[in-house]
Short mmCIF file of C-alpha atoms in Angstrom, two decimals:
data_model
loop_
_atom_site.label_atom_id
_atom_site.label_comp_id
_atom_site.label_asym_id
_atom_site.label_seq_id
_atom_site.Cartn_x
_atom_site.Cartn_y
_atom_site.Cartn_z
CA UNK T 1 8.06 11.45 47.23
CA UNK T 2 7.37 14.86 45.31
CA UNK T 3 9.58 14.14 42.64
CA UNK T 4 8.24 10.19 42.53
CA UNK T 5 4.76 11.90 42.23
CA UNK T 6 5.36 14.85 39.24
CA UNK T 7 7.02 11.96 37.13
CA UNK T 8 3.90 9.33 37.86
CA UNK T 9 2.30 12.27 36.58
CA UNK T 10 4.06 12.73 33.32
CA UNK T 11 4.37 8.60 32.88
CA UNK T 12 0.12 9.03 33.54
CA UNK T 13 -0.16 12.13 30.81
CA UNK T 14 1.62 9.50 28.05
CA UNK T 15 -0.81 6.71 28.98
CA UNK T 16 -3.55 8.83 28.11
CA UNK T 17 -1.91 9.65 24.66
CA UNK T 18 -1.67 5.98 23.97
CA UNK T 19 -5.10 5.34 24.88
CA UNK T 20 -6.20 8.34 23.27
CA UNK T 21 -4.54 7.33 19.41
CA UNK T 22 -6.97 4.62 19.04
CA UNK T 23 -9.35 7.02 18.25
CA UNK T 24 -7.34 8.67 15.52
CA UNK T 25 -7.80 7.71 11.70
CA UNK T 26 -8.34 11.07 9.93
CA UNK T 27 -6.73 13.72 10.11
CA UNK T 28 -9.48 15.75 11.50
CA UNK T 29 -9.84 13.50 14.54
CA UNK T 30 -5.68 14.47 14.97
CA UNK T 31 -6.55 17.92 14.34
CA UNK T 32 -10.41 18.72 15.85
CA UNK T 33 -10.93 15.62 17.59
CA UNK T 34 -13.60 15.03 14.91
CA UNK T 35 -15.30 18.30 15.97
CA UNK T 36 -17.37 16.29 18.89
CA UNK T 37 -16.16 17.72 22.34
CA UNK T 38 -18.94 18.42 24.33
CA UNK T 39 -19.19 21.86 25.98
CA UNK T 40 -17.36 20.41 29.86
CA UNK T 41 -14.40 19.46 27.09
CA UNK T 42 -13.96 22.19 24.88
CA UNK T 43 -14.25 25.03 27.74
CA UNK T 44 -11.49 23.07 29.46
CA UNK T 45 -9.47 23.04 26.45
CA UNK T 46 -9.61 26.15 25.39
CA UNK T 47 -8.77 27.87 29.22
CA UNK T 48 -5.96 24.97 29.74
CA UNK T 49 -4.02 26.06 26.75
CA UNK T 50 -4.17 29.72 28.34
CA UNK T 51 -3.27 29.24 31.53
CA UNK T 52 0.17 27.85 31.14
CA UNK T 53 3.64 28.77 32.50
CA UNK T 54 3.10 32.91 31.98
CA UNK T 55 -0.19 32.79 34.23
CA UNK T 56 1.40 31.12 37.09
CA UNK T 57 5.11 32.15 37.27
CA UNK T 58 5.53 35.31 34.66
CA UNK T 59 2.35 37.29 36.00
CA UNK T 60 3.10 36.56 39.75
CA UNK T 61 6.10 38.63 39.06
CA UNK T 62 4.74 41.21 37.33
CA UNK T 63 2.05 42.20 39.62
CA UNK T 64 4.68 42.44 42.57
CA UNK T 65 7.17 44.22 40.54
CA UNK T 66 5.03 46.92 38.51
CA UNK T 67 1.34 46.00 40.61
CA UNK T 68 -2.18 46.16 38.62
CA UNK T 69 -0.63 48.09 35.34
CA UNK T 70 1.79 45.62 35.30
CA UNK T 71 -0.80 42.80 34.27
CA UNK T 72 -2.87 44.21 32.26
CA UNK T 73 -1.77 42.26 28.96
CA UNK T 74 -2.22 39.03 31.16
CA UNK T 75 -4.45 37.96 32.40
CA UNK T 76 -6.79 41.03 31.56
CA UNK T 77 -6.00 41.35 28.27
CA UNK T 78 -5.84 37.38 27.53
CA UNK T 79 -9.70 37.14 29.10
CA UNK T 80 -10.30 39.60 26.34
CA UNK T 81 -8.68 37.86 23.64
CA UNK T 82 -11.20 34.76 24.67
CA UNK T 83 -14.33 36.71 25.08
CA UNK T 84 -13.99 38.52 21.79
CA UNK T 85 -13.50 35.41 20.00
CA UNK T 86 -16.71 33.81 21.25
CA UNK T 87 -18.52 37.13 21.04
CA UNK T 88 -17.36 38.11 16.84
CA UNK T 89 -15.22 34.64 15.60
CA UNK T 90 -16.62 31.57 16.96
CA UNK T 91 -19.61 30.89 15.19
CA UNK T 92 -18.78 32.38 11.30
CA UNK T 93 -15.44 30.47 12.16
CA UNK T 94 -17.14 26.87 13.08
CA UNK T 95 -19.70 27.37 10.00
CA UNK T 96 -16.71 27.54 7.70
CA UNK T 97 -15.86 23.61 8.60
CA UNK T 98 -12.12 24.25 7.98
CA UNK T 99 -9.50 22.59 9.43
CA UNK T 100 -7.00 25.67 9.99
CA UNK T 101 -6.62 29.42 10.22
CA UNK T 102 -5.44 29.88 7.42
CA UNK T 103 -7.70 27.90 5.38
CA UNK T 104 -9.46 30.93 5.61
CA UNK T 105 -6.86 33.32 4.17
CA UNK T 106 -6.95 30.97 0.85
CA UNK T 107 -10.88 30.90 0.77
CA UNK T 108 -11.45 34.66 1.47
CA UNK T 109 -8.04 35.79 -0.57
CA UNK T 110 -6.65 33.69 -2.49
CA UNK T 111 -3.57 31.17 -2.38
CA UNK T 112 -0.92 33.73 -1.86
CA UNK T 113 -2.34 34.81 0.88
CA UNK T 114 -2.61 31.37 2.54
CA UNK T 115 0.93 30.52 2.11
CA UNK T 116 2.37 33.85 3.37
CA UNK T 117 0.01 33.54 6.24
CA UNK T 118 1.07 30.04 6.85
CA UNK T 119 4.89 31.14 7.08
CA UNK T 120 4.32 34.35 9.17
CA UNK T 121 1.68 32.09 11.85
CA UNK T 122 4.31 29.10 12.48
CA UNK T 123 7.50 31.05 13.60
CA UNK T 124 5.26 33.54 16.07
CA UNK T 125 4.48 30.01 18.13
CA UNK T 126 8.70 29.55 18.98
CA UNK T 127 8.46 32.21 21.38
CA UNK T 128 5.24 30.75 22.96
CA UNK T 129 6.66 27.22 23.08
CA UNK T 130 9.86 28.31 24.50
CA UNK T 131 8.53 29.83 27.17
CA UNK T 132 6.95 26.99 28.19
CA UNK T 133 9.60 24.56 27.80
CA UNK T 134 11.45 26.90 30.03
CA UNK T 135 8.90 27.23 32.46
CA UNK T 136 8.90 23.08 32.63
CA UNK T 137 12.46 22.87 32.90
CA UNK T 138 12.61 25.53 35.67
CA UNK T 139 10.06 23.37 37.61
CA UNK T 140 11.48 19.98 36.85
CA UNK T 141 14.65 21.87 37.92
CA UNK T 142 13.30 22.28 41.58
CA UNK T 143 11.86 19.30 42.12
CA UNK T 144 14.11 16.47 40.47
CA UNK T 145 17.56 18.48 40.75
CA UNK T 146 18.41 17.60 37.15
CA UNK T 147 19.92 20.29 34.85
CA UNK T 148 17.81 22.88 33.47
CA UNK T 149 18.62 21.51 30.08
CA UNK T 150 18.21 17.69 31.01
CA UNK T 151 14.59 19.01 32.39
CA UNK T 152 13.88 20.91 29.01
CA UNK T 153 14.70 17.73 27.40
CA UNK T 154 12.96 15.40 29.85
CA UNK T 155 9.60 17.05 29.71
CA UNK T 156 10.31 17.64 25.58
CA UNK T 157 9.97 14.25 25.24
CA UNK T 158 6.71 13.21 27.31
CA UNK T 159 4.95 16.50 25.59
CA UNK T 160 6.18 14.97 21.83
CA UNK T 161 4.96 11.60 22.41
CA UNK T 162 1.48 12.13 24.09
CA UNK T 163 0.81 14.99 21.53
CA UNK T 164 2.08 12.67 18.34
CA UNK T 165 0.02 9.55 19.76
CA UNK T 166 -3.59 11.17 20.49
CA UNK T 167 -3.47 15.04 18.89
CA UNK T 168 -6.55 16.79 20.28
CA UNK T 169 -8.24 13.98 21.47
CA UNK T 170 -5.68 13.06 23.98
CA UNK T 171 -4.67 16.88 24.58
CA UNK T 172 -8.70 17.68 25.80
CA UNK T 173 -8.81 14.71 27.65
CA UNK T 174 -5.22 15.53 29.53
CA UNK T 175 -6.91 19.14 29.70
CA UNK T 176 -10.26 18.16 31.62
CA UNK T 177 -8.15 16.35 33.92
CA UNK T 178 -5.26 19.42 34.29
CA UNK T 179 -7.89 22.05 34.70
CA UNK T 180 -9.64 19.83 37.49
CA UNK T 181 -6.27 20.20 39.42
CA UNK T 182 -5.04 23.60 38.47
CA UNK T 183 -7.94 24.85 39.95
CA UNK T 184 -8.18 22.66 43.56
CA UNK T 185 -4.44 23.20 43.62
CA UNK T 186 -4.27 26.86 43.76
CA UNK T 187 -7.85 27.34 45.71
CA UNK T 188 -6.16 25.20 48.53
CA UNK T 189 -2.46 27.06 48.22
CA UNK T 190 -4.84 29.99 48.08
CA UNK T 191 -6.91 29.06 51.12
CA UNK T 192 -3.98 28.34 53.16
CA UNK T 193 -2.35 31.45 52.70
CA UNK T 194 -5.35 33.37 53.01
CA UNK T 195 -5.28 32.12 56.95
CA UNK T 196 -1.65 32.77 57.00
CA UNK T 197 -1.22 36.35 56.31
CA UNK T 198 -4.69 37.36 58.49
CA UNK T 199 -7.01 38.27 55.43
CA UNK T 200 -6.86 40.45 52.43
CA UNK T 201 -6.58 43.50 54.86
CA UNK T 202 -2.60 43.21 55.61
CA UNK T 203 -1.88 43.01 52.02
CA UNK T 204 -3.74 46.25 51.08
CA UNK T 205 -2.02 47.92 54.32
CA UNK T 206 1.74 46.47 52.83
CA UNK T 207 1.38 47.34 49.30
CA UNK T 208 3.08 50.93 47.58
CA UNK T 209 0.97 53.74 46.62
CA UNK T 210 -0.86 52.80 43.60
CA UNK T 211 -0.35 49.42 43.77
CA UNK T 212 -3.60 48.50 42.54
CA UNK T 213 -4.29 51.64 40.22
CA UNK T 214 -6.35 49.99 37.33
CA UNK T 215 -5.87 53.21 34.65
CA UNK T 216 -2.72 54.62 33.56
CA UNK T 217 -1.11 58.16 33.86
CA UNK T 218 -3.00 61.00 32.06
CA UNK T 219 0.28 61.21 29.22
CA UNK T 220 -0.20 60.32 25.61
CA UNK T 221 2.64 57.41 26.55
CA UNK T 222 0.94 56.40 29.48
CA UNK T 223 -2.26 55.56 27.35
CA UNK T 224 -0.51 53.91 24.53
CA UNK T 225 1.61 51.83 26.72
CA UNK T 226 -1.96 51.09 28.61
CA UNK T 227 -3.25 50.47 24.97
CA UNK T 228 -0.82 48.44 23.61
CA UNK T 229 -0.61 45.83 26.81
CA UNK T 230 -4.70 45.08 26.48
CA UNK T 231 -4.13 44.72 22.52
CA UNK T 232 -1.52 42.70 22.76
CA UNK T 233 -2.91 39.54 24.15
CA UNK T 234 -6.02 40.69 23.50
CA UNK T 235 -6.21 41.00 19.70
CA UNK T 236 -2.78 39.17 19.16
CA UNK T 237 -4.05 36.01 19.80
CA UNK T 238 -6.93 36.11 18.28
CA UNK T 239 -5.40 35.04 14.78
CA UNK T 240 -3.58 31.95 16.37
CA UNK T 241 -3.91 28.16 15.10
CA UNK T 242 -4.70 26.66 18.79
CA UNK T 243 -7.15 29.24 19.21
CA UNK T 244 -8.90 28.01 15.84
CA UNK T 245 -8.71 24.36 16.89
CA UNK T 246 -11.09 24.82 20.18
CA UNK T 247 -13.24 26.93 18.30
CA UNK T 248 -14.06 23.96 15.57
CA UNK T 249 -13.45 20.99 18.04
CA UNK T 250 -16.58 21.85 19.47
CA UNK T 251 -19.28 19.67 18.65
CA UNK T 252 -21.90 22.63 17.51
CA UNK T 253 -21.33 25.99 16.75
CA UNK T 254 -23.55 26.65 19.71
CA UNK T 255 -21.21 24.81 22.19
CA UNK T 256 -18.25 26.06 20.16
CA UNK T 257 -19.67 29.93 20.97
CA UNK T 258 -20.63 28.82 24.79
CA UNK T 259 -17.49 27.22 26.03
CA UNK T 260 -14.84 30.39 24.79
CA UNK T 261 -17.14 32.47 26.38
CA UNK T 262 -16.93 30.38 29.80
CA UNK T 263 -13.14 29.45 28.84
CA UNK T 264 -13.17 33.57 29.20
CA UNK T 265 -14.71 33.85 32.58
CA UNK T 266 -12.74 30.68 34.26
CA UNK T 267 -9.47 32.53 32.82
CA UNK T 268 -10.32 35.64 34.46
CA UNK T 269 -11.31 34.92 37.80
CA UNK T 270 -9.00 31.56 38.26
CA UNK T 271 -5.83 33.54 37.09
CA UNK T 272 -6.00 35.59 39.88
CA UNK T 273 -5.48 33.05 42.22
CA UNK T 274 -1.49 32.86 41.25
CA UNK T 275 -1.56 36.96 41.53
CA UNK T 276 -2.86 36.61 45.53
CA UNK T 277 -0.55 33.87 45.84
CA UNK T 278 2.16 35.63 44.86
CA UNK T 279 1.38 38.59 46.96
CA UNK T 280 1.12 36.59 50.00
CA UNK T 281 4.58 34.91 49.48
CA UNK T 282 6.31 37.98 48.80
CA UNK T 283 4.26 39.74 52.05
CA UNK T 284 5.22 36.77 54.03
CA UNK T 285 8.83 36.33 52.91
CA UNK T 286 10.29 39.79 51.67
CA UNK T 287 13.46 39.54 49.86
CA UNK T 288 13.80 35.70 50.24
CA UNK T 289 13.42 35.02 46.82
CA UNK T 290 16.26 36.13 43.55
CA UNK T 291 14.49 34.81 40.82
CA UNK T 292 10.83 36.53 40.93
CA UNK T 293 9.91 33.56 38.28
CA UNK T 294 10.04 31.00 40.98
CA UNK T 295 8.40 32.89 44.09
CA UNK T 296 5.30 30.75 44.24
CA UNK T 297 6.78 26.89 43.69
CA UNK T 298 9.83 27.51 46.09
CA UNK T 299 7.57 28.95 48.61
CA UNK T 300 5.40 25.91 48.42
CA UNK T 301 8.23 24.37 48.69
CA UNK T 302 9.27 25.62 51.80
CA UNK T 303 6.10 26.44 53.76
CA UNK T 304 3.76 23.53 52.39
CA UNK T 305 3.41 19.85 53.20
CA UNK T 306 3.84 16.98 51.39
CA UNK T 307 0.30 16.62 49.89
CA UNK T 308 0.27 20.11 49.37
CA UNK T 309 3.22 20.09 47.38
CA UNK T 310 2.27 17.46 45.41
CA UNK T 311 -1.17 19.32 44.26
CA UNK T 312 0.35 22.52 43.62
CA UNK T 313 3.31 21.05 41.71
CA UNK T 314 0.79 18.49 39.78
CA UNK T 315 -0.91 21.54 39.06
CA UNK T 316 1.78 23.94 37.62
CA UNK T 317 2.68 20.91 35.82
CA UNK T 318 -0.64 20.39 34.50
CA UNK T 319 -0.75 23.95 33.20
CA UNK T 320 2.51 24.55 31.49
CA UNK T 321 1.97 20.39 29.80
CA UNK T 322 -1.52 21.54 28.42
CA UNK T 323 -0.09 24.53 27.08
CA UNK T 324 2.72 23.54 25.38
CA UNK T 325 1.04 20.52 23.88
CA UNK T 326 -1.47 22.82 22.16
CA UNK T 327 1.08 25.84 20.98
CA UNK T 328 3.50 22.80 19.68
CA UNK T 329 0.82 21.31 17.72
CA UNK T 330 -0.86 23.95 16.45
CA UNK T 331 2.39 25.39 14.33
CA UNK T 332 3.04 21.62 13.19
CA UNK T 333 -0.70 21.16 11.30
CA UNK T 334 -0.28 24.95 9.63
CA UNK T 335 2.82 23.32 8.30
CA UNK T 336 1.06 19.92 6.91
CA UNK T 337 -1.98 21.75 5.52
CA UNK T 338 -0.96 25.03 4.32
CA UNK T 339 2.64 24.55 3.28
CA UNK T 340 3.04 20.86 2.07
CA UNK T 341 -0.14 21.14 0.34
CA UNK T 342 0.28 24.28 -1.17
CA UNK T 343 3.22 22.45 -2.84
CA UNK T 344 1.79 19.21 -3.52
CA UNK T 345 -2.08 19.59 -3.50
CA UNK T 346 -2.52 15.73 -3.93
CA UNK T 347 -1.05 15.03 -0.49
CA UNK T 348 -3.52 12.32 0.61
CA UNK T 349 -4.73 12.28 4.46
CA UNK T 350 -2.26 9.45 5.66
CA UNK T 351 0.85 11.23 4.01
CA UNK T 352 -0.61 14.30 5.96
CA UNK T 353 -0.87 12.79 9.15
CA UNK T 354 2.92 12.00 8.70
CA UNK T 355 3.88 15.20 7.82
CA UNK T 356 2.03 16.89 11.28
CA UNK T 357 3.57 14.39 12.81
CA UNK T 358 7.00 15.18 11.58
CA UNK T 359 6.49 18.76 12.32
CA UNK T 360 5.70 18.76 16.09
CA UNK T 361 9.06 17.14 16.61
CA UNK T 362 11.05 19.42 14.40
CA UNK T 363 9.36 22.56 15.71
CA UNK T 364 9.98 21.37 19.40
CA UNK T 365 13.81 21.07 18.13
CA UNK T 366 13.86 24.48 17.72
CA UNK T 367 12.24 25.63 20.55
CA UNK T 368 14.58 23.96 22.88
CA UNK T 369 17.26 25.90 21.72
CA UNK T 370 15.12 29.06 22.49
CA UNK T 371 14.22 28.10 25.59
CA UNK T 372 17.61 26.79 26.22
CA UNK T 373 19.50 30.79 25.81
CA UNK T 374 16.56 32.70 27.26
CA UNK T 375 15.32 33.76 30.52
CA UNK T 376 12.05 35.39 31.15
CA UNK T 377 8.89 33.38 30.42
CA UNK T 378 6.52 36.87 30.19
CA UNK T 379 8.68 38.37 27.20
CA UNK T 380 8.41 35.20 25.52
CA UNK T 381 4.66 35.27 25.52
CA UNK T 382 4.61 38.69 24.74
CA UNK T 383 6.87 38.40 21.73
CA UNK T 384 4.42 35.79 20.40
CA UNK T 385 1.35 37.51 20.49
CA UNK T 386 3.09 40.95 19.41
CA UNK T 387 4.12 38.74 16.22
CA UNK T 388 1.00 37.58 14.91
CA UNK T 389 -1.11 41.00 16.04
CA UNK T 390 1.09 43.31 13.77
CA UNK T 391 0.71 40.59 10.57
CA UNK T 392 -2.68 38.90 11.02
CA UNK T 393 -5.35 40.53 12.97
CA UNK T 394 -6.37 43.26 10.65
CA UNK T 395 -7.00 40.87 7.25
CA UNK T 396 -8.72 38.17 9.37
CA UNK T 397 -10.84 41.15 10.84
CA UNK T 398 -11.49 42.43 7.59
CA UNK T 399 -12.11 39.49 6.06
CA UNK T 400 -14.76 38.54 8.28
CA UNK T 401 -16.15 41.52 9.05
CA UNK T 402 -15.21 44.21 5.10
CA UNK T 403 -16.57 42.69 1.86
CA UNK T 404 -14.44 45.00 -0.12
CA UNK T 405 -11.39 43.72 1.39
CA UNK T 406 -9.37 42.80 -1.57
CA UNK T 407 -6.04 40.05 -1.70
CA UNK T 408 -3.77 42.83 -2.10
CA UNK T 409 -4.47 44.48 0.59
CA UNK T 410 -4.04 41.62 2.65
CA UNK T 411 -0.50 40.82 1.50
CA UNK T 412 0.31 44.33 2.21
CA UNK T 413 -1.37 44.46 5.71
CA UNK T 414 1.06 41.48 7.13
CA UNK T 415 4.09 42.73 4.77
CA UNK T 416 4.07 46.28 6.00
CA UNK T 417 2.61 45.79 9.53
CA UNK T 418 5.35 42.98 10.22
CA UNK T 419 8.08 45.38 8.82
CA UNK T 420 7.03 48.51 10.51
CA UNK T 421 6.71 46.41 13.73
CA UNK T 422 10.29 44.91 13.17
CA UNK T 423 12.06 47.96 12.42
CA UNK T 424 10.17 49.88 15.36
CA UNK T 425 11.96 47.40 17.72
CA UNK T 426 15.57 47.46 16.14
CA UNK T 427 15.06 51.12 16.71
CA UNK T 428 13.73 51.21 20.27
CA UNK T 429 11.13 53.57 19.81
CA UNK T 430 9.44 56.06 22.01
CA UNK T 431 5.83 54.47 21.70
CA UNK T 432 5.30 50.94 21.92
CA UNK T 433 6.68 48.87 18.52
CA UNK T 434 2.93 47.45 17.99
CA UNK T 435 1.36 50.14 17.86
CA UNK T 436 3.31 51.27 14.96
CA UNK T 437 3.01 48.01 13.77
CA UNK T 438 -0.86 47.30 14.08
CA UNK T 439 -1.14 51.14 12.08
CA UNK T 440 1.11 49.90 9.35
CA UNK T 441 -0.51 46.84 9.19
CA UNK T 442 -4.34 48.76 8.75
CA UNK T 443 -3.11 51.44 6.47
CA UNK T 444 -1.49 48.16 4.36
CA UNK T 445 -5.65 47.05 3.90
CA UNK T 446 -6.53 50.27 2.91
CA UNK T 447 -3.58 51.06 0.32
CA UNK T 448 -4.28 47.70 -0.64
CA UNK T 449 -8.32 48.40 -1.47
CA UNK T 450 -7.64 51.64 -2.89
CA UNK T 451 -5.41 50.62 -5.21
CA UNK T 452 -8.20 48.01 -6.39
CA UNK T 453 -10.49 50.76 -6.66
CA UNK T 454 -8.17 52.77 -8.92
CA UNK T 455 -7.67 50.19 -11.05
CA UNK T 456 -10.93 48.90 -12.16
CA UNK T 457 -12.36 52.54 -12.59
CA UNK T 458 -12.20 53.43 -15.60
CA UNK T 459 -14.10 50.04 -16.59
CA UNK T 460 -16.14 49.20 -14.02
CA UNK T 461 -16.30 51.61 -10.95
CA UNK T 462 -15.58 50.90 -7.46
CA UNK T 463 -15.47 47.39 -7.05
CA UNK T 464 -16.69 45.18 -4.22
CA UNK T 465 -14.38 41.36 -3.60
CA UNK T 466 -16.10 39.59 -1.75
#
């Protein structure tokens, strides 16, 4: 009956994609679902394509393993990334009425910039995606019995087609209906194990010294470590593509501004539900469980009934299905608008549409194989974010935010910071790789500005590019 109901669910999630395509004949509506999702739609959005796989099964394990330092990146530092984006990006991003990211490199520096950041931004989603293919596959694992890789495949396919059919239209519809049941799913699973284990008391009695200790060690590691855990979500993600999309789908820059900023609340307090529930299953059933990914769906499995099983399950599914449907699509339109175009600027909208098309099922290709030969869902995530923090966060700050900001210093901001960051983990440094990295990347602007400065000097003085 479980496994009946998950795969009513998927068959349900690819009706909605067919219904949802009828609405598609631009490729804005693909892209922004024509930038007119009310403020109910676009908060759900936006906090669906967080709360994925890494919320419910990679944090859970964290948070018993290490305890409150342990999740600091997620979901403290992802809330972040959210609020800081509604609080500094939203708004001067929705005013621009672009369709991607990096649309904004090529307006505010030039073409050069656009393409590089167009082929750094698409290969820091594989880790994302793979993660959540795993996650899927892990799930689909449990409950159907299949292979891992026949469940990778299986739920491949269902997140292709309803994301080729209806693009964002059909992927914030799916999300009102997957944050609806994320959140009754894991309030009840909550509820229930609330009663079980006699109150929050118990757990606070059980837990190691310092379990909950919010602040790190007084050490110059401990701090940076600290640091680079809040950054890493936190400003990493702020230069992503699916990011961008909820931001203009909104139907007002207004509603645009509102719903991140609720999108950050809901992601904050609802992402602590998996955290207690994990707590409670490892307080109730110490050293039952090998693989810390799968603590919460195999205890549900165990101790829940039927109906029970079939919300929290719908639910997981739900998160992980909204997730990867928005980090798969979001690589796929940086590929149609910023690298076939650059190369053939007379690509009309159909041949576009084609094109996206085309590149959400060769991207999912290769993140199959990733997900395929890798095992932990949390270093997956935080590979992605690390990626695009150390390349993009400091030009797309300073773009937005430094008039004299010049194109060269851009191109040497995601050169060097990418490099630094690259070598820094070959090397296994002392001090996190991103810090390094995010340095590297911020001396690149100013090497980059200086050097303008130098050269126009003799003629015309310090120069301002705005």
């Amino acid at each position: 009956m479980l496994a009946f109901s998950i795969l009513a669910y998927l068959l349900a999630n690819l009706g909605i994609g067919l219904w949802a395509s009828k609405r598609i004949t631009t490729t804005q509506d693909f892209v922004l679902a024509g930038r007119q999702l009310p403020l109910i739609l676009a908060a759900s959005a936006t906090f669906a394509t967080w709360f994925g796989s890494e919320t419910i099964m990679g944090a859970p394990t964290e948070f018993i393993e290490h305890g409150v330092l342990g999740i600091i990146e997620d979901p403290f530092g992802a809330s972040l990334c959210l609020f800081l984006v509604g609080l500094f990006f939203a708004r001067r991003f929705y005013k621009m009425n672009i369709i991607t990211f990096c649309d904004f490199f090529r307006i505010r520096y030039g073409r050069s910039a656009e393409l590089l950041s167009a082929i750094l931004i698409i290969p820091s989603y594989f880790s994302w995606i793979a993660a959540q293919l795993l996650a899927m596959g892990i799930v689909l694992k449990v409950v159907l019995g299949w292979s891992l890789l026949t469940c990778i495949l299986a739920s491949s396919f269902v997140v292709i087609l309803y994301t080729i059919w209806g693009g964002m239209w059909s992927i914030s519809i799916t999300d009102f209906i997957q944050t609806v049941m994320i959140i009754v799913g894991l309030l009840i699973v909550a509820a229930v194990l609330y009663q079980e284990v006699g109150g929050f008391q118990p757990l606070l009695d059980a837990a190691p010294k310092r379990f909950f200790r919010f602040f790190p060690e007084n050490t110059l590691k401990g701090h940076l470590e600290y640091f680079a855990a809040w950054i890493t979500i936190g400003l990493g993600s702020i230069p992503q593509q699916d990011v961008f999309q909820r931001v203009m789908s909104a139907k007002s820059a207004r509603v645009s501004v509102q719903s991140t900023l609720l999108s950050s609340f809901m992601y904050l307090t609802i992402a602590l539900l998996p955290l207690f529930i994990g707590l409670c299953g490892h307080h109730l059933y110490p050293g039952e469980e090998k693989d810390g990914q799968m603590i919460i769906p195999n205890m549900v499995l165990k101790h829940m009934n039927l109906p029970l099983q079939i919300l929290f399950f719908g639910a997981l599914v739900s998160a992980i299905l909204s997730t990867t449907s928005s980090a798969i699509m979001a690589p796929a339109v940086v590929l149609g608008e910023n690298i076939f175009k650059y190369f053939k600027p007379d690509l009309d909208d159909k041949e576009l549409l084609k094109i996206i098309r085309a590149g959400i099922i060769g991207i999912t290709l290769v993140c199959i194989f990733m997900a395929a030969t890798r095992e932990s869902i949390f270093e997956l995530v935080a590979e992605s974010s690390a990626f695009s923090l150390v390349s993009l966060f400091v030009p797309l700050a300073a773009g937005l935010y430094w008039k004299s900001s010049t194109p060269l210093g851009c191109i040497l901001s995601m050169v060097i910071g990418l490099a630094v960051w690259l070598f820094c983990v070959f090397v296994e440094t002392e001090y996190p790789a991103l810090v390094y990295g995010l340095l590297a990347s911020f001396l690149g602007m100013i090497a980059g500005w200086i050097w303008e400065k130098i050269r126009r000097s003799p003629d015309a003085g310090p120069s301002r590019v705005s």
